[in-house]
Short mmCIF file of C-alpha atoms and ligand atoms in Angstrom, two decimals:
data_model
loop_
_atom_site.label_atom_id
_atom_site.label_comp_id
_atom_site.label_asym_id
_atom_site.label_seq_id
_atom_site.Cartn_x
_atom_site.Cartn_y
_atom_site.Cartn_z
CA UNK F 3 -32.79 61.76 -42.58
CA UNK F 4 -35.21 62.00 -39.71
CA UNK F 5 -34.36 61.12 -36.16
CA UNK F 6 -36.79 58.21 -35.85
CA UNK F 7 -35.34 56.44 -38.88
CA UNK F 8 -31.79 56.86 -37.60
CA UNK F 9 -32.75 55.52 -34.18
CA UNK F 10 -34.64 52.54 -35.51
CA UNK F 11 -31.83 51.73 -37.97
CA UNK F 12 -29.46 51.86 -35.04
CA UNK F 13 -31.59 49.55 -32.90
CA UNK F 14 -31.83 47.06 -35.75
CA UNK F 15 -28.09 47.29 -36.38
CA UNK F 16 -27.44 46.50 -32.73
CA UNK F 17 -29.51 43.35 -33.05
CA UNK F 18 -27.59 42.26 -36.13
CA UNK F 19 -24.23 42.87 -34.45
CA UNK F 20 -25.42 41.07 -31.31
CA UNK F 21 -25.93 37.95 -33.41
CA UNK F 22 -22.17 38.01 -33.90
CA UNK F 23 -21.44 38.79 -30.22
CA UNK F 24 -20.45 42.37 -30.93
CA UNK F 25 -21.32 45.00 -28.34
CA UNK F 26 -21.99 48.16 -30.36
CA UNK F 27 -21.95 50.57 -27.41
CA UNK F 28 -18.57 49.26 -26.33
CA UNK F 29 -17.23 49.76 -29.85
CA UNK F 30 -18.51 53.35 -29.83
CA UNK F 31 -16.83 53.96 -26.50
CA UNK F 32 -13.54 52.66 -27.87
CA UNK F 33 -14.01 54.79 -31.00
CA UNK F 34 -14.25 57.91 -28.86
CA UNK F 35 -10.97 57.08 -27.13
CA UNK F 36 -8.86 56.85 -30.29
CA UNK F 37 -7.49 60.20 -31.46
CA UNK F 38 -6.99 61.00 -35.13
CA UNK F 39 -4.26 63.56 -35.64
CA UNK F 40 -5.42 66.14 -38.17
CA UNK F 41 -2.65 67.64 -40.32
CA UNK F 42 -2.83 71.41 -40.21
CA UNK F 43 -0.85 71.69 -43.49
CA UNK F 44 -3.87 70.66 -45.58
CA UNK F 45 -5.28 74.10 -44.77
CA UNK F 46 -2.79 76.05 -46.90
CA UNK F 47 -1.12 73.55 -49.25
CA UNK F 48 1.95 73.19 -46.97
CA UNK F 49 3.00 76.84 -47.43
CA UNK F 50 3.56 77.87 -43.83
CA UNK F 51 3.40 81.34 -42.30
CA UNK F 52 6.95 82.46 -43.07
CA UNK F 53 6.29 83.83 -46.55
CA UNK F 54 7.09 81.01 -48.96
CA UNK F 55 6.57 83.02 -52.15
CA UNK F 56 9.28 82.14 -54.66
CA UNK F 57 10.86 79.49 -52.44
CA UNK F 58 11.13 76.00 -53.88
CA UNK F 59 8.77 73.54 -52.18
CA UNK F 60 9.66 69.87 -51.75
CA UNK F 61 5.98 68.95 -51.31
CA UNK F 62 4.08 68.78 -54.59
CA UNK F 63 0.56 70.18 -54.23
CA UNK F 64 -1.72 70.68 -57.22
CA UNK F 65 -4.79 72.86 -57.63
CA UNK F 66 -5.63 76.46 -56.84
CA UNK F 67 -9.01 76.39 -55.13
CA UNK F 68 -9.67 79.84 -53.67
CA UNK F 69 -9.82 80.74 -49.99
CA UNK F 70 -6.84 79.05 -48.41
CA UNK F 71 -5.94 80.02 -44.82
CA UNK F 72 -3.26 82.70 -44.75
CA UNK F 73 -2.58 82.98 -41.05
CA UNK F 74 -3.07 81.15 -37.78
CA UNK F 75 -6.44 82.65 -36.94
CA UNK F 76 -7.86 81.67 -40.32
CA UNK F 77 -6.40 78.19 -40.12
CA UNK F 78 -7.76 77.61 -36.63
CA UNK F 79 -11.16 78.84 -37.75
CA UNK F 80 -11.01 76.38 -40.68
CA UNK F 81 -10.04 73.52 -38.41
CA UNK F 82 -12.91 74.32 -36.04
CA UNK F 83 -15.23 74.29 -39.02
CA UNK F 84 -13.95 70.87 -40.09
CA UNK F 85 -14.24 69.47 -36.56
CA UNK F 86 -17.90 70.52 -36.49
CA UNK F 87 -18.68 67.72 -38.90
CA UNK F 88 -16.57 64.92 -37.53
CA UNK F 89 -17.60 62.75 -34.57
CA UNK F 90 -14.00 61.55 -34.16
CA UNK F 91 -11.71 62.36 -31.28
CA UNK F 92 -9.25 64.85 -32.77
CA UNK F 93 -5.65 65.78 -32.20
CA UNK F 94 -3.79 68.53 -34.04
CA UNK F 95 -0.76 67.69 -36.16
CA UNK F 96 1.36 70.82 -36.51
CA UNK F 97 4.46 71.72 -38.55
CA UNK F 98 7.09 74.16 -37.28
CA UNK F 99 6.62 76.42 -40.31
CA UNK F 100 3.29 77.49 -38.76
CA UNK F 101 4.93 79.30 -35.86
CA UNK F 102 3.52 82.70 -34.92
CA UNK F 103 6.51 84.52 -33.41
CA UNK F 104 6.17 88.11 -32.18
CA UNK F 105 9.04 89.09 -34.45
CA UNK F 106 10.36 87.29 -37.50
CA UNK F 107 12.78 84.51 -36.60
CA UNK F 108 14.87 81.86 -38.28
CA UNK F 109 13.20 78.47 -38.66
CA UNK F 110 15.79 76.97 -36.33
CA UNK F 111 15.28 79.58 -33.61
CA UNK F 112 11.68 78.89 -32.75
CA UNK F 113 10.76 78.09 -29.19
CA UNK F 114 7.63 76.95 -27.42
CA UNK F 115 6.20 80.45 -27.01
CA UNK F 116 6.12 80.86 -30.78
CA UNK F 117 3.36 78.23 -30.75
CA UNK F 118 1.48 79.81 -27.86
CA UNK F 119 -1.64 80.53 -29.90
CA UNK F 120 -1.79 76.94 -31.12
CA UNK F 121 -1.24 75.56 -27.62
CA UNK F 122 -3.89 77.75 -26.04
CA UNK F 123 -6.31 76.92 -28.83
CA UNK F 124 -5.65 73.20 -28.35
CA UNK F 125 -6.28 73.56 -24.63
CA UNK F 126 -9.50 75.40 -25.23
CA UNK F 127 -10.73 72.59 -27.49
CA UNK F 128 -9.34 69.72 -25.43
CA UNK F 129 -6.96 68.66 -28.18
CA UNK F 130 -3.52 67.10 -27.98
CA UNK F 131 -0.84 68.24 -30.43
CA UNK F 132 1.66 66.28 -32.52
CA UNK F 133 4.67 68.09 -33.91
CA UNK F 134 6.89 68.07 -37.01
CA UNK F 135 10.00 70.08 -37.82
CA UNK F 136 9.58 71.37 -41.38
CA UNK F 137 12.79 70.42 -43.16
CA UNK F 138 11.66 71.84 -46.50
CA UNK F 139 10.47 74.95 -48.38
CA UNK F 140 13.28 77.09 -47.06
CA UNK F 141 16.35 78.94 -48.38
CA UNK F 142 18.61 76.78 -46.20
CA UNK F 143 17.68 73.66 -48.18
CA UNK F 144 20.62 72.89 -50.43
CA UNK F 145 20.33 70.68 -53.52
CA UNK F 146 17.18 69.25 -51.94
CA UNK F 147 19.03 68.26 -48.77
CA UNK F 148 18.79 69.21 -45.10
CA UNK F 149 20.07 66.78 -42.44
CA UNK F 150 22.05 64.79 -45.02
CA UNK F 151 23.58 67.82 -46.76
CA UNK F 152 27.32 67.80 -47.47
CA UNK F 153 27.37 71.50 -46.65
CA UNK F 154 28.20 71.67 -42.94
CA UNK F 155 26.54 75.06 -42.47
CA UNK F 156 23.33 73.73 -43.95
CA UNK F 157 23.45 70.51 -41.94
CA UNK F 158 24.17 72.32 -38.67
CA UNK F 159 21.29 74.71 -39.33
CA UNK F 160 18.84 71.83 -39.60
CA UNK F 161 20.30 69.93 -36.67
CA UNK F 162 19.55 72.96 -34.53
CA UNK F 163 15.98 73.03 -35.89
CA UNK F 164 15.64 69.36 -34.95
CA UNK F 165 16.99 69.90 -31.43
CA UNK F 166 14.59 72.79 -30.81
CA UNK F 167 11.68 70.83 -32.27
CA UNK F 168 12.05 68.05 -29.73
CA UNK F 169 12.23 70.52 -26.87
CA UNK F 170 9.07 72.24 -28.09
CA UNK F 171 7.32 68.87 -28.49
CA UNK F 172 8.26 67.97 -24.93
CA UNK F 173 6.95 71.30 -23.61
CA UNK F 174 3.70 70.88 -25.54
CA UNK F 175 3.16 67.33 -24.33
CA UNK F 176 3.81 68.31 -20.73
CA UNK F 177 1.59 71.36 -20.86
CA UNK F 178 -1.32 69.57 -22.55
CA UNK F 179 -0.95 66.39 -20.51
CA UNK F 180 -1.07 64.31 -23.70
CA UNK F 181 1.92 62.81 -25.44
CA UNK F 182 3.22 64.90 -28.36
CA UNK F 183 4.50 62.73 -31.21
CA UNK F 184 7.49 64.35 -32.86
CA UNK F 185 7.70 63.21 -36.48
CA UNK F 186 10.76 63.63 -38.65
CA UNK F 187 10.49 63.53 -42.41
CA UNK F 188 13.16 65.00 -44.66
CA UNK F 189 13.02 65.17 -48.45
CA UNK F 190 16.78 64.55 -48.85
CA UNK F 191 17.78 62.52 -51.85
CA UNK F 192 18.99 62.75 -55.42
CA UNK F 193 17.31 62.85 -58.80
CA UNK F 194 19.97 60.78 -60.44
CA UNK F 195 22.23 57.97 -59.32
CA UNK F 196 24.49 58.93 -56.44
CA UNK F 197 28.03 57.61 -56.39
CA UNK F 198 28.26 57.42 -52.63
CA UNK F 199 25.00 56.54 -50.91
CA UNK F 200 26.91 55.76 -47.75
CA UNK F 201 28.19 59.31 -47.38
CA UNK F 202 24.65 60.73 -47.35
CA UNK F 203 23.45 58.11 -44.92
CA UNK F 204 26.39 58.53 -42.56
CA UNK F 205 25.66 62.26 -42.41
CA UNK F 206 22.01 61.56 -41.66
CA UNK F 207 22.95 59.14 -38.87
CA UNK F 208 25.21 61.76 -37.33
CA UNK F 209 22.51 64.46 -37.61
CA UNK F 210 19.85 62.25 -36.02
CA UNK F 211 22.25 61.16 -33.27
CA UNK F 212 22.79 64.78 -32.34
CA UNK F 213 19.12 65.69 -32.50
CA UNK F 214 18.12 62.70 -30.37
CA UNK F 215 20.88 63.24 -27.86
CA UNK F 216 18.66 64.87 -25.21
CA UNK F 217 16.45 62.35 -23.41
CA UNK F 218 12.88 63.45 -22.71
CA UNK F 219 10.09 61.90 -20.69
CA UNK F 220 8.20 59.54 -23.02
CA UNK F 221 4.96 60.61 -21.35
CA UNK F 222 5.52 64.03 -22.90
CA UNK F 223 7.03 63.27 -26.26
CA UNK F 224 7.90 60.33 -28.49
CA UNK F 225 10.04 60.35 -31.62
CA UNK F 226 9.03 58.76 -34.91
CA UNK F 227 10.86 58.72 -38.26
CA UNK F 228 9.09 58.78 -41.63
CA UNK F 229 10.73 57.02 -44.58
CA UNK F 230 9.77 57.05 -48.22
CA UNK F 231 10.45 55.06 -51.35
CA UNK F 232 10.94 58.03 -53.69
CA UNK F 233 9.82 61.59 -54.33
CA UNK F 234 9.58 63.94 -57.28
CA UNK F 235 13.20 65.02 -57.73
CA UNK F 236 14.51 62.13 -55.62
CA UNK F 237 13.65 59.30 -57.97
CA UNK F 238 17.02 57.56 -57.79
CA UNK F 239 17.85 57.85 -54.13
CA UNK F 240 16.11 58.79 -50.89
CA UNK F 241 18.48 59.02 -47.94
CA UNK F 242 15.76 58.32 -45.35
CA UNK F 243 14.44 55.13 -46.89
CA UNK F 244 12.20 52.72 -44.98
CA UNK F 245 15.00 50.27 -44.27
CA UNK F 246 17.24 53.00 -42.99
CA UNK F 247 14.68 54.38 -40.54
CA UNK F 248 13.41 51.00 -39.36
CA UNK F 249 16.92 49.87 -38.53
CA UNK F 250 17.78 53.21 -36.94
CA UNK F 251 14.55 53.34 -34.92
CA UNK F 252 15.02 49.82 -33.58
CA UNK F 253 18.57 50.62 -32.57
CA UNK F 254 17.50 53.81 -30.78
CA UNK F 255 14.31 52.47 -29.24
CA UNK F 256 12.06 54.97 -31.01
CA UNK F 257 9.15 54.69 -33.45
CA UNK F 258 8.45 55.02 -37.15
CA UNK F 259 5.82 56.70 -39.26
CA UNK F 260 4.19 54.75 -42.05
CA UNK F 261 2.72 57.10 -44.63
CA UNK F 262 0.42 54.96 -46.75
CA UNK F 263 1.50 56.84 -49.91
CA UNK F 264 5.19 56.20 -49.36
CA UNK F 265 5.44 52.65 -50.69
CA UNK F 266 5.43 50.92 -54.04
CA UNK F 267 1.80 50.89 -55.23
CA UNK F 268 1.46 47.11 -54.90
CA UNK F 269 2.93 46.83 -51.40
CA UNK F 270 0.51 45.69 -48.71
CA UNK F 271 0.85 48.16 -45.89
CA UNK F 272 -1.48 46.26 -43.56
CA UNK F 273 0.96 43.38 -43.63
CA UNK F 274 3.74 45.56 -42.25
CA UNK F 275 2.03 46.29 -38.93
CA UNK F 276 2.71 42.92 -37.31
CA UNK F 277 6.15 42.73 -38.90
CA UNK F 278 7.18 45.94 -37.20
CA UNK F 279 5.30 46.61 -33.99
CA UNK F 280 7.11 44.05 -31.83
CA UNK F 281 10.40 45.79 -32.57
CA UNK F 282 9.72 49.53 -32.76
CA UNK F 283 8.54 51.74 -29.93
CA UNK F 284 5.46 52.82 -31.86
CA UNK F 285 3.97 53.08 -35.33
CA UNK F 286 2.51 56.40 -36.36
CA UNK F 287 0.26 56.35 -39.40
CA UNK F 288 -0.04 59.03 -42.04
CA UNK F 289 -3.26 57.98 -43.73
CA UNK F 290 -3.37 59.25 -47.27
CA UNK F 291 -4.50 58.10 -50.72
CA UNK F 292 -1.79 57.78 -53.30
CA UNK F 293 -3.13 57.60 -56.83
CA UNK F 294 -0.36 56.00 -58.91
CA UNK F 295 2.25 57.77 -56.80
CA UNK F 296 2.46 59.66 -53.47
CA UNK F 297 -0.15 62.08 -54.79
CA UNK F 298 -1.73 62.82 -51.39
CA UNK F 299 -5.30 62.69 -52.65
CA UNK F 300 -8.00 63.21 -50.03
CA UNK F 301 -8.58 60.06 -48.00
CA UNK F 302 -11.65 58.03 -48.95
CA UNK F 303 -13.18 54.78 -47.77
CA UNK F 304 -11.50 51.95 -49.67
CA UNK F 305 -9.95 48.53 -49.16
CA UNK F 306 -6.48 49.94 -48.46
CA UNK F 307 -7.70 52.06 -45.57
CA UNK F 308 -9.92 49.28 -44.25
CA UNK F 309 -7.22 46.61 -44.28
CA UNK F 310 -4.70 48.77 -42.40
CA UNK F 311 -7.19 49.67 -39.67
CA UNK F 312 -8.50 46.11 -39.55
CA UNK F 313 -5.03 44.82 -38.87
CA UNK F 314 -4.51 47.26 -35.99
CA UNK F 315 -7.85 46.30 -34.48
CA UNK F 316 -7.31 42.56 -34.85
CA UNK F 317 -4.00 42.90 -33.00
CA UNK F 318 -5.52 45.23 -30.40
CA UNK F 319 -2.91 47.95 -31.00
CA UNK F 320 -5.06 51.09 -30.85
CA UNK F 321 -4.00 53.38 -28.02
CA UNK F 322 -1.07 51.04 -27.38
CA UNK F 323 1.41 50.74 -30.22
CA UNK F 324 -0.23 52.54 -33.12
CA UNK F 325 -1.23 56.18 -33.53
CA UNK F 326 -3.47 57.52 -36.28
CA UNK F 327 -2.88 60.64 -38.32
CA UNK F 328 -3.89 62.06 -41.68
CA UNK F 329 -1.62 63.40 -44.39
CA UNK F 330 -3.14 64.57 -47.65
CA UNK F 331 -3.31 67.90 -49.39
CA UNK F 332 -5.51 68.56 -52.33
CA UNK F 333 -5.99 72.11 -53.55
CA UNK F 334 -8.52 71.25 -56.27
CA UNK F 335 -11.41 71.00 -53.81
CA UNK F 336 -12.42 73.11 -50.83
CA UNK F 337 -9.64 72.53 -48.30
CA UNK F 338 -11.95 72.44 -45.28
CA UNK F 339 -14.31 70.03 -47.05
CA UNK F 340 -11.30 67.88 -47.87
CA UNK F 341 -10.51 67.62 -44.15
CA UNK F 342 -14.15 66.73 -43.50
CA UNK F 343 -14.30 64.04 -46.20
CA UNK F 344 -10.98 62.51 -45.12
CA UNK F 345 -11.83 62.61 -41.43
CA UNK F 346 -15.24 61.08 -41.97
CA UNK F 347 -13.71 58.33 -44.13
CA UNK F 348 -11.12 57.57 -41.45
CA UNK F 349 -13.75 57.73 -38.70
CA UNK F 350 -16.34 55.56 -40.37
CA UNK F 351 -13.75 52.96 -41.33
CA UNK F 352 -12.35 53.01 -37.80
CA UNK F 353 -15.84 52.36 -36.48
CA UNK F 354 -16.33 49.58 -39.02
CA UNK F 355 -13.21 47.71 -37.91
CA UNK F 356 -14.03 48.18 -34.22
CA UNK F 357 -17.40 46.57 -34.95
CA UNK F 358 -15.89 43.66 -36.86
CA UNK F 359 -16.54 40.28 -35.20
CA UNK F 360 -12.82 39.52 -35.50
CA UNK F 361 -13.02 36.76 -32.90
CA UNK F 362 -15.14 34.65 -35.26
CA UNK F 363 -12.55 34.95 -38.01
CA UNK F 364 -9.80 33.92 -35.64
CA UNK F 365 -11.90 31.00 -34.35
CA UNK F 366 -12.42 29.72 -37.87
CA UNK F 367 -8.71 30.04 -38.49
CA UNK F 368 -7.78 28.11 -35.36
CA UNK F 369 -10.13 25.32 -36.49
CA UNK F 370 -8.50 25.46 -39.88
CA UNK F 371 -11.95 26.10 -41.35
CA UNK F 372 -10.71 28.22 -44.21
CA UNK F 373 -13.99 28.14 -46.10
CA UNK F 374 -15.81 29.60 -43.11
CA UNK F 375 -13.08 32.22 -42.59
CA UNK F 376 -13.46 33.49 -46.15
CA UNK F 377 -17.25 33.30 -46.10
CA UNK F 378 -17.39 35.33 -42.88
CA UNK F 379 -14.97 37.93 -44.21
CA UNK F 380 -17.30 38.40 -47.15
CA UNK F 381 -20.45 38.50 -45.02
CA UNK F 382 -18.97 41.06 -42.60
CA UNK F 383 -18.77 43.53 -45.48
CA UNK F 384 -22.54 43.54 -45.30
CA UNK F 385 -22.79 44.52 -41.63
CA UNK F 386 -24.71 47.76 -41.00
CA UNK F 387 -21.87 50.09 -39.96
CA UNK F 388 -23.65 52.94 -41.75
CA UNK F 389 -26.55 52.80 -39.31
CA UNK F 390 -24.19 53.00 -36.33
CA UNK F 391 -22.20 55.79 -37.99
CA UNK F 392 -25.33 57.87 -38.63
CA UNK F 393 -26.44 57.34 -35.03
CA UNK F 394 -23.01 58.41 -33.77
CA UNK F 395 -22.98 61.51 -35.99
CA UNK F 396 -26.46 62.43 -34.84
CA UNK F 397 -25.90 61.93 -31.12
CA UNK F 398 -22.62 63.85 -31.29
CA UNK F 399 -24.35 66.64 -33.20
CA UNK F 400 -21.99 66.20 -36.16
CA UNK F 401 -24.09 66.18 -39.32
CA UNK F 402 -25.68 63.04 -40.73
CA UNK F 403 -25.04 62.18 -44.36
CA UNK F 404 -24.05 65.12 -46.53
CA UNK F 405 -26.02 67.77 -44.64
CA UNK F 406 -22.63 69.38 -43.84
CA UNK F 407 -22.27 70.33 -47.51
CA UNK F 408 -24.91 73.03 -47.17
CA UNK F 409 -23.16 74.56 -44.19
CA UNK F 410 -19.86 74.41 -46.04
CA UNK F 411 -21.39 76.28 -48.95
CA UNK F 412 -22.24 79.10 -46.57
CA UNK F 413 -18.82 78.96 -44.92
CA UNK F 414 -17.05 79.07 -48.26
CA UNK F 415 -19.10 82.03 -49.36
CA UNK F 416 -19.08 83.98 -46.09
CA UNK F 417 -15.58 83.19 -44.82
CA UNK F 418 -13.18 81.58 -47.26
CA UNK F 419 -13.97 83.57 -50.39
CA UNK F 420 -13.70 86.85 -48.47
CA UNK F 421 -10.03 86.30 -47.67
C1 LIG J 505 6.05 63.92 -47.38
C2 LIG J 505 5.61 63.32 -46.09
C3 LIG J 505 5.42 64.29 -44.97
C4 LIG J 505 4.76 65.57 -45.42
C5 LIG J 505 4.46 66.49 -44.29
C6 LIG J 505 4.19 67.87 -44.78
O1 LIG J 505 6.11 63.00 -48.39
O2 LIG J 505 4.45 62.59 -46.28
O3 LIG J 505 4.73 63.69 -43.94
O4 LIG J 505 3.58 65.30 -46.10
O5 LIG J 505 5.46 66.44 -43.37
ZN1 LIG J 506 3.49 61.81 -44.47
#
């Protein structure tokens, strides 16, 4: 698309939004202040750099597209490539299994220096980092359990990993001057009916209590816990269920992660935001697209994504109570392109909700004018967010439309397929 068309579309869009008292430039400014945490594990199908060949993985990834990143340098190069085509403000979301220690170490022995390359890279690109201890794909997993294992050696191993993870997160946050969100997700659960659910959950409480024992400055790091309804192999019982973590997080004054694939397919995740935010320290989002189950398909623009972001905007929770992150991994399409598609979907939808004339909806509601409320909701779907998005992509030098596809073809050929 040529520059003149994009500019004139933008000027017209501004006029349309002005009719609804929406200041487009202000919305763009706000957009640029909201970081989206980009999950590094999409780059290699959650394999990690420790040599996961032959080790059972608790994360189901399908597809075998060629060219996945095999080390830190390749993964950072891939992330830079993805960022080239996204006008969003980015943050890096990193798992501990992507450490780059000088000599091989146990997962629970990592320290901050083992992430030096990531930290320096983040600094160089002005990125914050979020952190996750990888409690999976490891020989110390026992019967699918880590922090809730009945084997004390196993449980202690993972507690130590959790303790170190928080220290590293604190160091990262302090060094980068941006809070590091430390997310805990464990796959622990059982395929078939357990006889003593309480025993598993009491062990998990004890493990978390020990891990969370050290207080850290909340400016540097914040803890969040990620629950789940079920997983493949944990159909009957998940120790870290939503109820468990919500109750635990409220008690401890910490936050939760809501992964949009981790609920029953008919649950309305947008509705949960206002039910939870007054009580938890923060809500961290793992934006993903579950197709029939927690399938972690690449994020796309759809009603589910829109309604969650709309809710956060209408309550004015961005950069206050709610943090945005991505979590999908699809190995049937180019992994870098998948980042780009997901990031652009998240970004454009974020822009759309920031541009929503929410005040008019609320006004209609206060007047009990329900007809008007519904009519406006419908009409707002017709607002020209695309024109503002194209303008933003162009002015940020981030590829308008699908022009990035051509560059990705070259990148795939010249870089990824040569690995
Ligand atoms: C798994 C959770 C979790 C993982 C990552 C790798 O169901 O969504 O967030 O995807 O930690
Ligand atoms: Zn997740």
